[in-house]
Coordinates of C-alpha atoms in Angstrom, one line a residue:
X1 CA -2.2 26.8 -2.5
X2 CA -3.8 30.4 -3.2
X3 CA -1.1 31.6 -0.6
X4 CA 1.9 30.6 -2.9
X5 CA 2.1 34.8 -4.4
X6 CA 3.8 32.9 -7.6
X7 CA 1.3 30.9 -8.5
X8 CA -0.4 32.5 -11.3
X9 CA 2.9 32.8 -13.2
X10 CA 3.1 29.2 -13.0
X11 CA -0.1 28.3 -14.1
X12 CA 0.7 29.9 -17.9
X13 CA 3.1 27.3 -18.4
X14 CA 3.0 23.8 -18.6
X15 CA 6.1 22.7 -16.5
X16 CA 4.2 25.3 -13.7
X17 CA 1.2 23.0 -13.6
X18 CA 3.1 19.9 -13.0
X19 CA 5.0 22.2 -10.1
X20 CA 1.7 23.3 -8.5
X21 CA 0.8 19.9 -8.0
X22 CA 3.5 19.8 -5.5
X23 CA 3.5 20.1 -2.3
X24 CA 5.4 23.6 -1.3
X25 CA 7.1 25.0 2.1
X26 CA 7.8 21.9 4.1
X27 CA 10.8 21.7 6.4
X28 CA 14.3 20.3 5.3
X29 CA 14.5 16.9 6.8
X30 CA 17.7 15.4 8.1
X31 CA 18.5 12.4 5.8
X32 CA 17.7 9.0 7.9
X33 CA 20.7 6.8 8.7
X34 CA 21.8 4.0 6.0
X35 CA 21.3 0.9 7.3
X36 CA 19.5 -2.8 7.0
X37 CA 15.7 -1.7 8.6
X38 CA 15.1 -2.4 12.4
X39 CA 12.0 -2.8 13.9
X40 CA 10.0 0.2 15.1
X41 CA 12.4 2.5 13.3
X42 CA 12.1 4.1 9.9
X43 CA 15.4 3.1 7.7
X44 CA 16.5 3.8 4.7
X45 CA 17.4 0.2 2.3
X46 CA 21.0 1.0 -0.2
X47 CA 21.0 -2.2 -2.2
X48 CA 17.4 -2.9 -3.5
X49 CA 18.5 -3.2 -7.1
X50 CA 19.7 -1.8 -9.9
X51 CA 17.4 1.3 -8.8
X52 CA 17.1 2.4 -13.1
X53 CA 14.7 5.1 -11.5
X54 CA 17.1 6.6 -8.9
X55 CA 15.3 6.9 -6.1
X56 CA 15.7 6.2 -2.3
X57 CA 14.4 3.4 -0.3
X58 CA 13.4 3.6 3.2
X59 CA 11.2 1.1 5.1
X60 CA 9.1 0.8 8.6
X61 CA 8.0 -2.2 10.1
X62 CA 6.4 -2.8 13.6
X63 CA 8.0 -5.6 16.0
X64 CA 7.1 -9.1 15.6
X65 CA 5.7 -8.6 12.3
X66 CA 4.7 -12.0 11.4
X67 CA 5.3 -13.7 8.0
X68 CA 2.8 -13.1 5.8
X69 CA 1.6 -9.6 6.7
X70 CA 0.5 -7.1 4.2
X71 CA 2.9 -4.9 2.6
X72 CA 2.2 -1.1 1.7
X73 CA 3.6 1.3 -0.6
X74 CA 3.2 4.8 0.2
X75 CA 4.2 7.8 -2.1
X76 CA 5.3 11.3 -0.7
X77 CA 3.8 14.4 -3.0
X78 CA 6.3 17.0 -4.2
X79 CA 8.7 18.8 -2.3
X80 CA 8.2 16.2 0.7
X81 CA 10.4 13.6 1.9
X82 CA 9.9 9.9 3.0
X83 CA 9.9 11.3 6.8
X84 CA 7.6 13.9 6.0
X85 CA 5.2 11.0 5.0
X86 CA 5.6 8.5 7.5
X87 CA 5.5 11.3 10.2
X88 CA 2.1 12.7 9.0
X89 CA 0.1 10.8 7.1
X90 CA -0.8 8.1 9.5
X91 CA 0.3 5.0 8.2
X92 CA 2.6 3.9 11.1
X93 CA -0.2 3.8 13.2
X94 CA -2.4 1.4 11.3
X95 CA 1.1 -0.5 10.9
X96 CA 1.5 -1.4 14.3
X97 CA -1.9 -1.6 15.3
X98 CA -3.2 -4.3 12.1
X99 CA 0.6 -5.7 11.6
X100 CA 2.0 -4.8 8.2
X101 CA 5.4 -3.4 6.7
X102 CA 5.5 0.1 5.1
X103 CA 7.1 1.4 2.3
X104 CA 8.2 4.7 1.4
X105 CA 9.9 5.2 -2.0
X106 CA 11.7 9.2 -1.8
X107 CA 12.8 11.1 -4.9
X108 CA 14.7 13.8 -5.2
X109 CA 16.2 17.3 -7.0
X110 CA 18.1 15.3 -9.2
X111 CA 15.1 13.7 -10.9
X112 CA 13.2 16.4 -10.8
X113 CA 13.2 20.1 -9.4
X114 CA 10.6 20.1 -6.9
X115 CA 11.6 16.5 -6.4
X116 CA 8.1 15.0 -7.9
X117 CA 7.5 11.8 -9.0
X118 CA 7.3 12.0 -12.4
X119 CA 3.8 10.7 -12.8
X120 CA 3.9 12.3 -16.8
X121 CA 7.1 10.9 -18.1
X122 CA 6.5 7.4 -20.3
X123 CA 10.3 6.6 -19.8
X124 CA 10.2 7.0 -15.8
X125 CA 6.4 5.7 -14.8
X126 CA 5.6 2.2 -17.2
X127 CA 6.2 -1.2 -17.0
X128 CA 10.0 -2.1 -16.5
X129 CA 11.1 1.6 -16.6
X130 CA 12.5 4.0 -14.7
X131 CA 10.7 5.5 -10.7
X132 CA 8.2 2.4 -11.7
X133 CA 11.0 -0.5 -12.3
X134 CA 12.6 1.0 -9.4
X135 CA 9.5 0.6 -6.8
X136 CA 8.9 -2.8 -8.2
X137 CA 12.4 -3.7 -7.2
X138 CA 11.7 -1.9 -3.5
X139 CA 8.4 -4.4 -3.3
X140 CA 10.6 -7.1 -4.0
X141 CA 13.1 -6.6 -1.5
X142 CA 10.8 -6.0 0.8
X143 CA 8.6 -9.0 0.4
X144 CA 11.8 -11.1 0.5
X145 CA 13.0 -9.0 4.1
X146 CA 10.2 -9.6 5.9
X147 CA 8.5 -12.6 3.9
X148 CA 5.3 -10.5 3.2
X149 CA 2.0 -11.6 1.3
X150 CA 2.3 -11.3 -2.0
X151 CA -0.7 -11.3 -2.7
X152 CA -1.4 -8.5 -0.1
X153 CA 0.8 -5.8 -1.4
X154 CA -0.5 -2.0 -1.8
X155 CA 0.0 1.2 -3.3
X156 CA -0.9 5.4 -2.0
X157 CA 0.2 8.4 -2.7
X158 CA -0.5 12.1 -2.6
X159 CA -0.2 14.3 -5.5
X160 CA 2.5 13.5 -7.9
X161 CA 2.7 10.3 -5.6
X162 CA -1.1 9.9 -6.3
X163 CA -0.5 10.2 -10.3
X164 CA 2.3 7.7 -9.7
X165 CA 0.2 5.5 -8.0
X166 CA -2.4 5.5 -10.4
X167 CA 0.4 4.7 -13.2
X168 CA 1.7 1.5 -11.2
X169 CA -1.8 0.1 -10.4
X170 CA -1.9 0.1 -14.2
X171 CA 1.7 -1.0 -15.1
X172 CA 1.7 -3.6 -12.0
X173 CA -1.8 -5.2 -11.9
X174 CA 0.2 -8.4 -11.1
X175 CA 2.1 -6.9 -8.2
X176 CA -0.2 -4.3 -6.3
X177 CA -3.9 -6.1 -5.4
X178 CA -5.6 -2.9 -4.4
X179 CA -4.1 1.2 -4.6
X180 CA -5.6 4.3 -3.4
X181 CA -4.8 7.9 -4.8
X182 CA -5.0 10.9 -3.0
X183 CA -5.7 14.1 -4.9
X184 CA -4.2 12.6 -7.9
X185 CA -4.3 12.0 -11.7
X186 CA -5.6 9.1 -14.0
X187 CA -3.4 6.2 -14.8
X188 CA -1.3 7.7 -17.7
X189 CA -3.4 10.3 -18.5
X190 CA -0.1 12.3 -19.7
X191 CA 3.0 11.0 -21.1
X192 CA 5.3 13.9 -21.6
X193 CA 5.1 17.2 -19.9
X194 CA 3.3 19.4 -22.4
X195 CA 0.3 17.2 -21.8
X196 CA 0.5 17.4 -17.8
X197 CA -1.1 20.7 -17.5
X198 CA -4.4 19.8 -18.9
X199 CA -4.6 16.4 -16.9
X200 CA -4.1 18.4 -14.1
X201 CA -6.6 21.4 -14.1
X202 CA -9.5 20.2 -16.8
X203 CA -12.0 17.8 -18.4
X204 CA -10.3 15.7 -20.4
X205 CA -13.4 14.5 -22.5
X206 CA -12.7 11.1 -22.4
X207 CA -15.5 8.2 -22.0
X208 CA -14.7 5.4 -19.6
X209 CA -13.6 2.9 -22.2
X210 CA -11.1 5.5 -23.0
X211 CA -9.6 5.8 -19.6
X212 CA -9.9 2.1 -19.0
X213 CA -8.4 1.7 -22.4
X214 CA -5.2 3.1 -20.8
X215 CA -5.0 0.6 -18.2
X216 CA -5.1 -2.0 -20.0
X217 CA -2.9 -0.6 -22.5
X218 CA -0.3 -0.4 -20.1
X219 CA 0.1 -4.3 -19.8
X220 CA -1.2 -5.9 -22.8
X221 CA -2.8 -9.4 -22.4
X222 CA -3.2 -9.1 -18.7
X223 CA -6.3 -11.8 -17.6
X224 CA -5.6 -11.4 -13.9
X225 CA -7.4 -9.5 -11.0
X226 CA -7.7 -5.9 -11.1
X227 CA -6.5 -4.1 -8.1
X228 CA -9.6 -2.0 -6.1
X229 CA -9.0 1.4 -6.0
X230 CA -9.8 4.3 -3.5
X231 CA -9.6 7.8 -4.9
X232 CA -9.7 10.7 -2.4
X233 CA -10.6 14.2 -3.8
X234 CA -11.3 17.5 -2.5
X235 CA -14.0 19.8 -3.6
X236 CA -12.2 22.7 -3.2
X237 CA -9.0 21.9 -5.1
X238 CA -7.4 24.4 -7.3
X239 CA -4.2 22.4 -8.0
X240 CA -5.9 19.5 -9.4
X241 CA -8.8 19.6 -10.4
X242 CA -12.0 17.8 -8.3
X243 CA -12.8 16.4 -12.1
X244 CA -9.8 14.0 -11.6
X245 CA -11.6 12.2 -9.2
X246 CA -14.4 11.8 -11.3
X247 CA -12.3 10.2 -14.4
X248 CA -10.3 8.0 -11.9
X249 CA -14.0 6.7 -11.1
X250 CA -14.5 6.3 -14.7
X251 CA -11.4 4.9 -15.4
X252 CA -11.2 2.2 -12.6
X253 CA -15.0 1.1 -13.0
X254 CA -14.6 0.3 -16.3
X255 CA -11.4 -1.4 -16.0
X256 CA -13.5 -3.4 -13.4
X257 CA -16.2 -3.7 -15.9
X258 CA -18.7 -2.7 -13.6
X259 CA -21.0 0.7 -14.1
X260 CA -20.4 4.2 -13.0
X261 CA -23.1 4.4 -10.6
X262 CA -22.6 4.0 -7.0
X263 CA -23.5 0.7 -5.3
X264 CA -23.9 2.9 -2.1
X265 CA -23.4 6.1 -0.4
X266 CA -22.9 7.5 3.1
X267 CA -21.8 10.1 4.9
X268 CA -18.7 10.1 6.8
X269 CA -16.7 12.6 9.3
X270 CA -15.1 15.9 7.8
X271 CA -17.6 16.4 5.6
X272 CA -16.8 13.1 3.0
X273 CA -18.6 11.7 1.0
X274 CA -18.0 7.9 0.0
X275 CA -19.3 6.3 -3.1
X276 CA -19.0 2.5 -3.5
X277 CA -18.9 0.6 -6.8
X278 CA -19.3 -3.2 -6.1
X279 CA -18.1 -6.0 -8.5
X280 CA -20.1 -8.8 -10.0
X281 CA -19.9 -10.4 -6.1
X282 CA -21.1 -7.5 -4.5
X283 CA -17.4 -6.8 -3.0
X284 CA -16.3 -3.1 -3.4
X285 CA -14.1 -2.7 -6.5
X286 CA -13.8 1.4 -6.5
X287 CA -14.5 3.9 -4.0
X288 CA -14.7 7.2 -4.5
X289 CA -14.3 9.7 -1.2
X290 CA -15.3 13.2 -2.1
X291 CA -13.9 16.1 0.8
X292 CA -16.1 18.8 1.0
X293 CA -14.1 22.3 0.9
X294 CA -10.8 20.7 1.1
X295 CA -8.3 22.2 -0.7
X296 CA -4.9 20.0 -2.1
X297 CA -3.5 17.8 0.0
X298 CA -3.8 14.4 2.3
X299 CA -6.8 14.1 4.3
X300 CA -6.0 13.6 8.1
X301 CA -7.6 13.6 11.4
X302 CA -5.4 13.5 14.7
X303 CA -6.1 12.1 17.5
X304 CA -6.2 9.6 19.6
X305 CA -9.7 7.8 18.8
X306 CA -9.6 4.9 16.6
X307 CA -10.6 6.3 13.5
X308 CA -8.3 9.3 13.9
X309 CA -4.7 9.5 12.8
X310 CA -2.1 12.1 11.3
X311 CA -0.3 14.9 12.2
X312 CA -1.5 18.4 10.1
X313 CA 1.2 20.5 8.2
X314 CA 1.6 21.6 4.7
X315 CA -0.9 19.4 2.5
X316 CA -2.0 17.7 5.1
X317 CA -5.5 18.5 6.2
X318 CA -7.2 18.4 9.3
X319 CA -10.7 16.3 7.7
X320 CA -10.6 12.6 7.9
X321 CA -8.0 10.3 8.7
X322 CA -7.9 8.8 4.8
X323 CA -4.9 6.2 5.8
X324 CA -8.1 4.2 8.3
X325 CA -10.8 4.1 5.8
X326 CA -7.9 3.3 2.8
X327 CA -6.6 0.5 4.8
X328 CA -10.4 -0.7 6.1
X329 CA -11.2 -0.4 2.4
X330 CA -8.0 -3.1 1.3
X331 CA -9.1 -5.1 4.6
X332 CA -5.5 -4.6 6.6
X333 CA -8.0 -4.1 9.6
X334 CA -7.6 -7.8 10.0
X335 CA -11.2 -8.2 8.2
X336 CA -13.6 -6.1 10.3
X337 CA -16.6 -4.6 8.0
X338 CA -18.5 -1.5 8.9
X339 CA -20.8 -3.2 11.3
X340 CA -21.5 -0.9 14.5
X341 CA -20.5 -3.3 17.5
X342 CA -16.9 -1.8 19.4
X343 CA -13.9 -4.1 19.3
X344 CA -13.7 -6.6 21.7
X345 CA -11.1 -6.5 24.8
X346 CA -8.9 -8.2 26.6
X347 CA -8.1 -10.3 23.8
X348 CA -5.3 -13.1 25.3
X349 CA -3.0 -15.9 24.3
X350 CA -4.3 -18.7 27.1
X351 CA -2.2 -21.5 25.8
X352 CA 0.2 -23.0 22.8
X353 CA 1.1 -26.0 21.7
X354 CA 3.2 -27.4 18.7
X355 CA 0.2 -27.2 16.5
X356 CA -2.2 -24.9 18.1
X357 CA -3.1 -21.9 19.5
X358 CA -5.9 -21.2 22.1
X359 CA -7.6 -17.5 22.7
X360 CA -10.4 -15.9 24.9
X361 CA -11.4 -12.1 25.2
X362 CA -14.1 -10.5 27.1
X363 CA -17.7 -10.2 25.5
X364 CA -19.4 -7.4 23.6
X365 CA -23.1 -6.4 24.3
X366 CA -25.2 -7.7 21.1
X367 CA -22.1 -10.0 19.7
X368 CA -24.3 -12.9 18.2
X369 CA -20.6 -14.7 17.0
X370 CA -17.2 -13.6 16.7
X371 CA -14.5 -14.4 14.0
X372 CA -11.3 -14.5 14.0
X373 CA -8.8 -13.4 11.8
X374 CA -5.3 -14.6 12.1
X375 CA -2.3 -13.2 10.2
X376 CA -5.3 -11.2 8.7
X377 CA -7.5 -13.7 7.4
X378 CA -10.3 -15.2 8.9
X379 CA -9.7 -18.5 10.5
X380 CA -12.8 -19.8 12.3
X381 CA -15.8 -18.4 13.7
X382 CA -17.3 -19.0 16.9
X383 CA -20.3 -17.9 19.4
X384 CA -18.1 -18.4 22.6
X385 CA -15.5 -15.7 23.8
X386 CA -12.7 -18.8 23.2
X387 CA -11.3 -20.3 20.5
X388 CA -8.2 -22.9 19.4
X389 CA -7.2 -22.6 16.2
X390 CA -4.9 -25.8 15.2
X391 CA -3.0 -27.3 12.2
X392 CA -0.1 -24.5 12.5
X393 CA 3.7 -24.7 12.5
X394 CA 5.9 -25.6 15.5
X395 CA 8.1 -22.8 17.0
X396 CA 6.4 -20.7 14.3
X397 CA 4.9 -16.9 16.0
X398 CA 0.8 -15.5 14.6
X399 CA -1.0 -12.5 15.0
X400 CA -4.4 -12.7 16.1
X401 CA -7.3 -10.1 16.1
X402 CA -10.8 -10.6 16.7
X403 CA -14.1 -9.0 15.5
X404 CA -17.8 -9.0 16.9
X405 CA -20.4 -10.5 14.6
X406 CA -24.3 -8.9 15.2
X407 CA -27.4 -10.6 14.1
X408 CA -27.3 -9.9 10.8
X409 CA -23.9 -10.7 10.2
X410 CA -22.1 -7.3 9.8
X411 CA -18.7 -7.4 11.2
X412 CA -18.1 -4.6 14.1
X413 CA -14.3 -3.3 14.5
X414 CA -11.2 -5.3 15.2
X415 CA -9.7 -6.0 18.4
X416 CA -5.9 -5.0 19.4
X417 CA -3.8 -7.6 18.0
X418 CA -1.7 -10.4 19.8
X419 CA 1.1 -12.9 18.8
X420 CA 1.0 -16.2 19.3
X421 CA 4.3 -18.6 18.9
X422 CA 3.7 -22.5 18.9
X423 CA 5.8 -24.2 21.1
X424 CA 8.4 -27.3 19.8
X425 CA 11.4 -26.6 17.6
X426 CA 11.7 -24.2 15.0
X427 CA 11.7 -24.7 11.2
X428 CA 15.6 -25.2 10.3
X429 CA 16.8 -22.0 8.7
X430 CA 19.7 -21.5 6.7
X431 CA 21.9 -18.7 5.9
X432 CA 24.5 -18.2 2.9
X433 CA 24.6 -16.3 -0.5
X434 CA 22.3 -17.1 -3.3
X435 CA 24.8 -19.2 -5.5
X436 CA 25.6 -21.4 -2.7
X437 CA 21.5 -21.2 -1.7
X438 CA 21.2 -23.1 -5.3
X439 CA 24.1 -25.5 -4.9
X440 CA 22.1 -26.5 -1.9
X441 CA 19.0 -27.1 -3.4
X442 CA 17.3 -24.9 -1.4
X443 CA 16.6 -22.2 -4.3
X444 CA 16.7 -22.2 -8.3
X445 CA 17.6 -19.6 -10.7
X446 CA 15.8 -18.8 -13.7
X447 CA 17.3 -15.9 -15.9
X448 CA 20.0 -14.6 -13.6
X449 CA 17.6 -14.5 -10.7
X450 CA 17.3 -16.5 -7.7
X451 CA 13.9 -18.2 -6.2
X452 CA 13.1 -19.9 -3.5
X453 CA 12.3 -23.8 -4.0
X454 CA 8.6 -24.4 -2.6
X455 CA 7.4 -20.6 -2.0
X456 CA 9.1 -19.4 -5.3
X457 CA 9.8 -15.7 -3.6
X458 CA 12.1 -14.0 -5.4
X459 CA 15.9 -13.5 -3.7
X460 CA 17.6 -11.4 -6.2
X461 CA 20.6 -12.0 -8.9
X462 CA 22.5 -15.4 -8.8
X463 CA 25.6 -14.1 -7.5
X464 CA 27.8 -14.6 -4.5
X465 CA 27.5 -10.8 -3.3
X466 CA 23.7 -11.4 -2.1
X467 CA 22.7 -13.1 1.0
X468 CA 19.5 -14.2 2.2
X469 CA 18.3 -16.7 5.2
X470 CA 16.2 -19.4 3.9
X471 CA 13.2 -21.1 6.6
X472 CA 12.6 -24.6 5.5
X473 CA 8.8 -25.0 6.5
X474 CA 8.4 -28.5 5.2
X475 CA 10.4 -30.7 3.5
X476 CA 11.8 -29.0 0.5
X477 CA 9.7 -25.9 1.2
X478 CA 11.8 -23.0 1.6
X479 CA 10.1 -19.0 2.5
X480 CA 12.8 -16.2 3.4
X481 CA 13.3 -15.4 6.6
X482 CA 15.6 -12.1 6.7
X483 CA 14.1 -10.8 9.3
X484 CA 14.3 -13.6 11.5
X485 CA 13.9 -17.4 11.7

């Protein structure tokens, strides 16, 4: 940001330094129609909740995104807008190429000047308050929408959207299963401005217990999984300081409770640099991506190859396409490793029934097995270019990718997805506001909030005013099915 002719002034104050760490000069952006999301579009959501963060919702979602697909979370930096992000930082691609719903939470002028996340304020960015409660309410809706894998929902953001992100790994360790933070800030390293301006451009001294002490501090008793965590620095950054990286290392490894020295290193495009730090299974908890020379901003790489994405603009750098190796990292690549064999082609449905699914695709030179991943997870494994997988739902659609397997068992990259739908009839679905969902027996409520029996996905207040379609899987086994039964 060395162009900026003000910035100097602003470093001398501590409000400046939380300004600097925004992104500056971007174009206005014509506010995106209000309306339920449509596939293929980017949408903006109105009624998410009681939004005690007021901020904006808007959502992206490929067509025939199956049920159960990942869902991500990504986080604009300051000054930027929810377009801004989808447009350039990649994410749609991976979207409809690995099958997951994004979204994007936006803020505004009206929470802050520069329209920043605010990444340093304890009443806006813990547990249950303010920009935090609010995104947790945007994963919820989502999740019910589109009937996405809880257990598969993600966190990024850039800058002030990076600090945030940090802050609801921590406050949300039950929610998010794996975050990444581009040139951000610890997980409440600050919590009120005054304090912003040293997070941001120094050392703050602290040992690892210290920043893993504020993790855990932010949701006391917590025994569950940690999520893994990517951090993405630049060398050359002047807004925050490369040392961030560093104590998100510390911070996250010792949350982990695994040591600060790499597992393994190696060498990536645009000059990166990434550092692995496996847990006690020998899975990667924490990775660290250093950029050399790049200044502040979002890594990206366009292009058309498969490891490429992005558009470039204002803080966001022509280097490496950070939204592929993020999502490889959290495994939304369908479960392809870093093994060197090419994708394999011609991947094709060749036959459904009610309870099955049959595949083929062409081979790959030095393939010694395949697997197969559907809906993202590995299903079966086989040494043919065929396989069936069975024991699925009638009238019910899957998305299938498949991966080469060498010799020595690393997995090369994944194919290009395709849907499946099982023939017979369709689960019975029905449609009606949440009280009347109860009444049914279809859903319970529990503390002015309505489930779903059997899948237990949250549906929103027990009122008459919300209205959800309910897919009945199995007997007594309801999953929501907004988006279509």
């Amino acid at each position: 940001m060395s162009h900026i002719p003000w910035r100097g002034f602003f470093r001398r104050t501590a409000q400046a330094a939380v300004l600097a760490l925004c992104a500056a000069g971007l174009t206005a952006v014509t506010p995106l129609t209000t309306s339920a999301a449509a596939a293929g579009t980017l949408q903006q959501v109105t009624n998410f909740g009681s939004n005690p963060g007021n901020l904006a919702m808007y959502e992206y979602a490929p067509s025939n995104l199956p049920a159960n697909a990942p869902l991500v979370v990504a986080l604009h930096g300051c000054t930027q807008s929810a377009s801004d992000y989808h447009t350039n930082s990649g994410w749609q691609k991976f979207a409809d190429q690995w099958g997951f719903a994004v979204v994007y939470p936006q803020t505004s002028t009206a929470n802050n000047s520069l329209s920043c996340f605010s990444w340093f304020d304890s009443t806006k960015d813990t547990r249950g308050k303010g920009e935090a409660a609010s995104i947790r309410q945007m994963v919820d809706t989502a999740v019910a929408q589109y009937g996405s894998d809880r257990g598969r929902v993600f966190v990024t953001g850039l800058s002030a959207g990076g600090g945030m992100t940090a802050d609801l790994l921590a406050d949300y360790p039950d929610v998010f299963a794996g975050g990444a933070v581009d040139s951000g800030i610890p997980a409440q390293c600050a919590t009120t401005l005054i304090a912003a301006s040293g997070c941001q451009n120094s050392n703050q001294n602290l040992t690892p217990k210290q920043w893993g002490d504020k993790v855990r501090n932010s949701y006391p008793g917590y025994t569950g999984t940690w999520p893994r965590v990517a951090i993405w620095q630049g060398t050359s950054d002047t807004t925050v300081a490369p040392v961030n990286g560093t104590e998100l290392r510390d911070q996250w490894t010792d949350v982990w409770g695994i040591g600060q020295t790499a597992s393994s290193t190696q060498s990536l495009p645009g000059g990166t640099t990434e550092s692995l730090y496996d847990d006690g299974t020998g899975k990667p908890a924490v990775a660290l991506f250093s950029v050399s020379g790049m200044t502040h901003g979002l890594a990206v790489d366009p292009g058309s190859g498969a490891d490429q994405c992005g558009g470039t603009g204002a803080y966001f750098l022509d280097y490496i396409c950070s939204s592929y190796y993020t999502a490889k990292f959290w495994g939304l690549d369908g479960g392809a490793g870093t093994g060197s064999l090419p994708a394999p082609s011609g991947l094709t449905v060749t036959g459904t029934t009610d309870t099955g699914a049959s595949l083929s695709w062409s081979p790959v030179s030095g393939a010694a097995s395949y697997a197969v991943y559907r809906d993202g997870t590995k299903t079966g494994s086989t040494t043919s270019t065929a396989y069936t997988d069975t024991g699925l739902s009638a009238g019910t659609a899957y998305r299938y990718t498949v991966a080469a397997v060498d010799s020595s068992g690393a997995v090369g990259a994944s194919s290009a997805p395709v849907t499946a739908t099982t023939t017979g009839s369709a689960p019975q679905c029905y449609t009606d506001n949440n009280y009347n969902q109860v009444q049914a027996g279809r859903a319970h409520q529990s503390g002015g909030y309505t489930y779903a029996n059997g899948s237990n996905q949250a549906m929103g207040l027990y009122n008459v005013a919300i209205t959800h379609t309910l897919k009945e899987t199995s007997p007594g086994y309801f999953v929501l099915a907004d988006s279509g039964c």
